[in-house]
């Protein structure tokens, strides 16, 4: 009986580090889904509560100002800024810039940094009023 060849093992999940560009692409899709399936219904609920009257609007603002509502709105704002930063990165790449490996990696990581800074700045401005 012939001996079986030793095949190389795939990188194990514990040592594999996903590239920044891959994580940016995944987060771009996740943020779009979150804004579509959570953000759009929240927007419709807000608009409906405005049209329905003060009592319904108070119910919406009661939920929106609760810890769960604030958590959801904070997450949605981060999704918006992440999607925006990633879209701008893609726009830059569409014009032919940013394809060098180091530049692409820095651009991908920059989307996360920009979205975090913009989210914190947005909520800081909101809480100042």
Short mmCIF file of C-alpha atoms in Angstrom, two decimals:
data_model
loop_
_atom_site.label_atom_id
_atom_site.label_comp_id
_atom_site.label_asym_id
_atom_site.label_seq_id
_atom_site.Cartn_x
_atom_site.Cartn_y
_atom_site.Cartn_z
CA UNK A 1 0.00 0.00 0.00
CA UNK A 2 1.46 3.37 -0.99
CA UNK A 3 2.21 5.91 1.70
CA UNK A 4 -0.10 8.91 1.94
CA UNK A 5 1.50 12.25 1.26
CA UNK A 6 1.51 14.76 4.07
CA UNK A 7 -0.49 17.73 2.84
CA UNK A 8 0.00 21.17 4.30
CA UNK A 9 -2.65 22.26 6.77
CA UNK A 10 -4.73 25.35 6.20
CA UNK A 11 -3.96 28.31 8.41
CA UNK A 12 -5.70 27.67 11.69
CA UNK A 13 -8.32 30.16 12.82
CA UNK A 14 -6.29 31.02 15.89
CA UNK A 15 -3.27 32.19 13.89
CA UNK A 16 -4.99 33.60 10.79
CA UNK A 17 -5.25 37.38 10.69
CA UNK A 18 -7.73 38.67 8.12
CA UNK A 19 -6.42 41.50 5.92
CA UNK A 20 -7.70 45.01 6.60
CA UNK A 21 -9.16 45.31 3.09
CA UNK A 22 -11.20 42.15 3.65
CA UNK A 23 -12.54 43.43 6.98
CA UNK A 24 -13.42 46.78 5.40
CA UNK A 25 -15.32 45.01 2.63
CA UNK A 26 -17.20 42.85 5.13
CA UNK A 27 -18.04 45.83 7.33
CA UNK A 28 -19.22 47.78 4.27
CA UNK A 29 -21.77 45.05 3.58
CA UNK A 30 -22.77 44.63 7.24
CA UNK A 31 -23.24 48.38 7.69
CA UNK A 32 -25.44 48.51 4.58
CA UNK A 33 -27.59 45.66 5.91
CA UNK A 34 -27.85 47.27 9.35
CA UNK A 35 -28.92 50.59 7.88
CA UNK A 36 -31.43 48.83 5.61
CA UNK A 37 -32.98 46.40 8.07
CA UNK A 38 -32.73 48.43 11.29
CA UNK A 39 -32.16 52.05 10.27
CA UNK A 40 -34.87 52.29 7.62
CA UNK A 41 -37.63 50.93 9.90
CA UNK A 42 -36.48 53.30 12.66
CA UNK A 43 -36.65 56.21 10.20
CA UNK A 44 -40.13 55.17 9.08
CA UNK A 45 -41.21 54.82 12.73
CA UNK A 46 -39.88 58.32 13.48
CA UNK A 47 -41.64 59.85 10.45
CA UNK A 48 -44.86 57.98 11.25
CA UNK A 49 -44.76 59.17 14.87
CA UNK A 50 -44.34 62.75 13.68
CA UNK A 51 -47.38 62.44 11.43
CA UNK A 52 -49.48 60.60 14.01
CA UNK A 53 -49.29 63.20 16.74
CA UNK A 54 -47.65 64.17 20.04
CA UNK A 55 -48.57 61.00 21.96
CA UNK A 56 -47.05 58.68 19.35
CA UNK A 57 -44.00 60.93 19.01
CA UNK A 58 -43.48 60.76 22.78
CA UNK A 59 -43.54 56.96 22.56
CA UNK A 60 -40.85 57.06 19.88
CA UNK A 61 -38.67 59.54 21.76
CA UNK A 62 -39.14 57.48 24.91
CA UNK A 63 -37.70 54.46 23.14
CA UNK A 64 -35.01 56.45 21.31
CA UNK A 65 -33.78 58.01 24.58
CA UNK A 66 -33.73 54.68 26.46
CA UNK A 67 -30.44 52.81 26.79
CA UNK A 68 -31.49 50.34 24.07
CA UNK A 69 -32.61 53.08 21.68
CA UNK A 70 -29.44 55.07 22.27
CA UNK A 71 -27.35 51.94 21.72
CA UNK A 72 -29.15 51.23 18.44
CA UNK A 73 -28.89 54.83 17.25
CA UNK A 74 -25.19 54.96 18.21
CA UNK A 75 -24.58 51.75 16.24
CA UNK A 76 -26.52 53.06 13.26
CA UNK A 77 -24.53 56.28 13.25
CA UNK A 78 -21.29 54.27 13.31
CA UNK A 79 -22.64 52.14 10.43
CA UNK A 80 -23.43 55.29 8.48
CA UNK A 81 -19.96 56.79 8.96
CA UNK A 82 -18.24 53.44 8.28
CA UNK A 83 -20.23 52.99 5.08
CA UNK A 84 -19.49 56.60 4.07
CA UNK A 85 -15.74 56.27 4.69
CA UNK A 86 -15.61 52.95 2.85
CA UNK A 87 -17.56 54.43 -0.05
CA UNK A 88 -15.14 57.35 -0.30
CA UNK A 89 -12.25 54.86 -0.25
CA UNK A 90 -13.88 52.98 -3.13
CA UNK A 91 -14.44 56.23 -5.02
CA UNK A 92 -10.75 57.05 -4.69
CA UNK A 93 -9.85 53.57 -5.91
CA UNK A 94 -12.30 53.94 -8.82
CA UNK A 95 -10.29 56.88 -10.13
CA UNK A 96 -7.19 54.66 -10.11
CA UNK A 97 -5.46 55.72 -6.90
CA UNK A 98 -4.61 53.78 -3.78
CA UNK A 99 -3.90 50.35 -5.26
CA UNK A 100 -0.38 49.99 -3.85
CA UNK A 101 -0.38 47.39 -1.07
CA UNK A 102 0.68 49.75 1.75
CA UNK A 103 -1.69 52.49 0.56
CA UNK A 104 -4.60 50.05 0.27
CA UNK A 105 -3.95 48.72 3.78
CA UNK A 106 -3.68 52.21 5.24
CA UNK A 107 -6.83 53.29 3.44
CA UNK A 108 -8.73 50.29 4.77
CA UNK A 109 -7.60 50.96 8.34
CA UNK A 110 -8.35 54.66 7.89
CA UNK A 111 -12.03 53.86 7.26
CA UNK A 112 -12.28 52.39 10.76
CA UNK A 113 -10.44 55.30 12.37
CA UNK A 114 -12.46 57.91 10.48
CA UNK A 115 -15.78 56.24 11.29
CA UNK A 116 -14.89 56.02 14.98
CA UNK A 117 -13.81 59.69 15.16
CA UNK A 118 -16.87 60.91 13.24
CA UNK A 119 -19.24 58.84 15.40
CA UNK A 120 -17.76 60.17 18.63
CA UNK A 121 -17.77 63.74 17.27
CA UNK A 122 -21.39 63.39 16.12
CA UNK A 123 -22.56 62.12 19.51
CA UNK A 124 -20.51 64.76 21.31
CA UNK A 125 -22.27 67.47 19.34
CA UNK A 126 -25.65 65.82 20.00
CA UNK A 127 -25.10 65.69 23.76
CA UNK A 128 -23.88 69.30 23.97
CA UNK A 129 -27.32 70.63 23.08
#
